Amino acid sequence: MHARILVTIARGEVERLQERVLNGWEFVRERVAAVNPPFGYKIASEKHQLDTSPFLCLRETKQEISRATIGREIVEAFLEQKTLRLALRFINERYGITTYSHGKGRYAQGLFRFSPSGLRDWLLNPVIRGHICYLRKRDGQRLQPGDWDIRHNTHPDERLITDEEFGQIQAILKHNKRVRGYGTTALKYPLSGLIFCGECRSACYSVTGSRGRNLPGLNYYFQCKNWRLRACPQKQMVRMEVAEEAVVNALITAAEQIAAQQAFGGGEELEPTEVRELRSRLEALNKIAGYDADIEAAKEKLRFRIEEKQYSLSLQNQQQNTSSEKLLSTFLEKDYWHTLMDQEKQAIYRALVEKVIVKFGAVEEVILNL
C-alpha cells in the first residue's frame, strides 16, 4: 500500500514537472527569446548575436579569430567546395588538425567536431539567416523544416548568410542527395549528374567510345547505370552533344518566354489561396464585437501564419527572379553560350536545370528549375 502511494505521488510529480517545462517553453516562445545559439553565435539580452570575441589564435600568424569569422569561412568553404566532406576537410586543415612539420602546430587542436550531417544541420539552421526557430522536434522525432516554428527577421543585422546564399546551399544539398557527390572529380562534364533514365529513373553515367578506324578522338555518351547491372533494358546511349543541345534549346525557349512576358508587362499577382483563406478568417474574427482573450489569441495566431506565408512567398519570388535574371543574361544571346568554359556551363546548368530524362537514345524531357 505504501509503495503504491509513493508511485502515485511520483507520477503526479512527473506530470507537474512536464507541465512546468511546457509552460516554460511557451513563455520563451511568447517573448521570442533566443535559445541554443549555434556555432558562431552567442545570446545577449535574449537575442542572437554574432560571437565576435577572440576564439582561437593561429600559431603561424598570431592572428586572433572569432567564432563568427570561422562560421563565415565555413559557409564560404561549402559554397566553393560544394560538398560537406570537402568543406569539412578545408576547415579542419585550416583550424582543427595539428601539424608538426617544422614545429608549426596549431593552438586550436580538435576544436571542430562537425560531422557531415552536423554541418548540414548547421547550414540549414534558421538562426544563421537571421531567424529564431522553435519546435524542431516532437516526441523525440525531428520534424521537417516546413513544420518548424520559425520567427523571421529577429536579428537581421546578425546574419551569417544571405537569402541568396541559402538558396544556393539548398540547391547544392539537393543535388548532392540525388547524385551522391556533387563537386567530385567524377562529375567532369557540364551535364553530369543531371541525366536520368526514362525507364528506371536511375542516374546515367558518362561513357566514351571510339569514333571508328583511323578517326582521332572519342565520342562521349550518357548511359543508364542500371544497364551495366542488366537491371534496366535501356542499353541505348545518348550522345552528350545531343543532350546538351536539347537543354540549351529548352533554356533559350524559356528565356524568350520570360523576355516576352516582361515586355508585355505582367499583371498583378494574386495572393495564394491559403493566404486569402487566412485573411478571410481573420476578418471574420475582427467583426466580433467585444473583447475575448481566446479570440484575441486566435487573431494573433492568424496574423503570424499570414506573415509566415508572405515571407516564404517573397523568398520564392526572390529565388525565381534570380534564376530568371541568370537565364536572360545567358541564353537570350545564343552565341554567348558557346564562349563559356565547361565549368561555367556546369554551374549554370546546376542552377537552372532540374533533370534531363532520356530514353531510347534520345532526350525525352528537359525539366527546368524555374
PDB file of C-alpha atoms in Angstrom, residues 74-84 119-125 160-177 182 319 350-351:
ATOM      1  CA  ILE A  74      32.621  27.558 -43.165  1.00  0.00           C
ATOM      2  CA  VAL A  75      29.804  28.950 -45.333  1.00  0.00           C
ATOM      3  CA  GLU A  76      32.240  30.159 -47.983  1.00  0.00           C
ATOM      4  CA  ALA A  77      34.111  26.839 -47.919  1.00  0.00           C
ATOM      5  CA  PHE A  78      30.891  24.926 -48.584  1.00  0.00           C
ATOM      6  CA  LEU A  79      29.810  27.247 -51.398  1.00  0.00           C
ATOM      7  CA  GLU A  80      33.230  26.860 -53.008  1.00  0.00           C
ATOM      8  CA  GLN A  81      33.872  23.143 -52.386  1.00  0.00           C
ATOM      9  CA  LYS A  82      30.217  22.156 -52.938  1.00  0.00           C
ATOM     10  CA  THR A  83      30.348  19.054 -50.719  1.00  0.00           C
ATOM     11  CA  LEU A  84      30.034  18.666 -46.967  1.00  0.00           C
ATOM     12  CA  LEU A 119      27.478  20.566 -40.828  1.00  0.00           C
ATOM     13  CA  ARG A 120      24.327  20.113 -42.902  1.00  0.00           C
ATOM     14  CA  ASP A 121      22.133  20.859 -39.867  1.00  0.00           C
ATOM     15  CA  TRP A 122      24.209  23.938 -39.079  1.00  0.00           C
ATOM     16  CA  LEU A 123      23.953  25.271 -42.642  1.00  0.00           C
ATOM     17  CA  LEU A 124      20.162  24.823 -42.557  1.00  0.00           C
ATOM     18  CA  ASN A 125      19.752  26.388 -39.097  1.00  0.00           C
ATOM     19  CA  LEU A 160      25.967  34.820 -41.434  1.00  0.00           C
ATOM     20  CA  ILE A 161      24.349  34.109 -44.813  1.00  0.00           C
ATOM     21  CA  THR A 162      22.027  35.923 -47.196  1.00  0.00           C
ATOM     22  CA  ASP A 163      18.788  34.534 -48.622  1.00  0.00           C
ATOM     23  CA  GLU A 164      20.500  34.131 -51.994  1.00  0.00           C
ATOM     24  CA  GLU A 165      23.335  32.109 -50.430  1.00  0.00           C
ATOM     25  CA  PHE A 166      20.803  29.958 -48.591  1.00  0.00           C
ATOM     26  CA  GLY A 167      19.125  29.204 -51.916  1.00  0.00           C
ATOM     27  CA  GLN A 168      22.497  28.110 -53.306  1.00  0.00           C
ATOM     28  CA  ILE A 169      23.116  25.909 -50.249  1.00  0.00           C
ATOM     29  CA  GLN A 170      19.714  24.254 -50.629  1.00  0.00           C
ATOM     30  CA  ALA A 171      20.334  23.618 -54.336  1.00  0.00           C
ATOM     31  CA  ILE A 172      23.760  22.066 -53.680  1.00  0.00           C
ATOM     32  CA  LEU A 173      22.458  19.820 -50.887  1.00  0.00           C
ATOM     33  CA  LYS A 174      19.508  18.748 -53.021  1.00  0.00           C
ATOM     34  CA  HIS A 175      21.789  17.914 -55.925  1.00  0.00           C
ATOM     35  CA  ASN A 176      24.236  16.063 -53.662  1.00  0.00           C
ATOM     36  CA  LYS A 177      21.445  13.901 -52.300  1.00  0.00           C
ATOM     37  CA  TYR A 182      28.293  16.928 -56.415  1.00  0.00           C
ATOM     38  CA  GLN A 319      14.876  32.911 -55.980  1.00  0.00           C
ATOM     39  CA  ARG A 350      23.026  23.214 -61.817  1.00  0.00           C
ATOM     40  CA  ALA A 351      21.106  26.419 -61.144  1.00  0.00           C
TER      41      ALA A 351
END
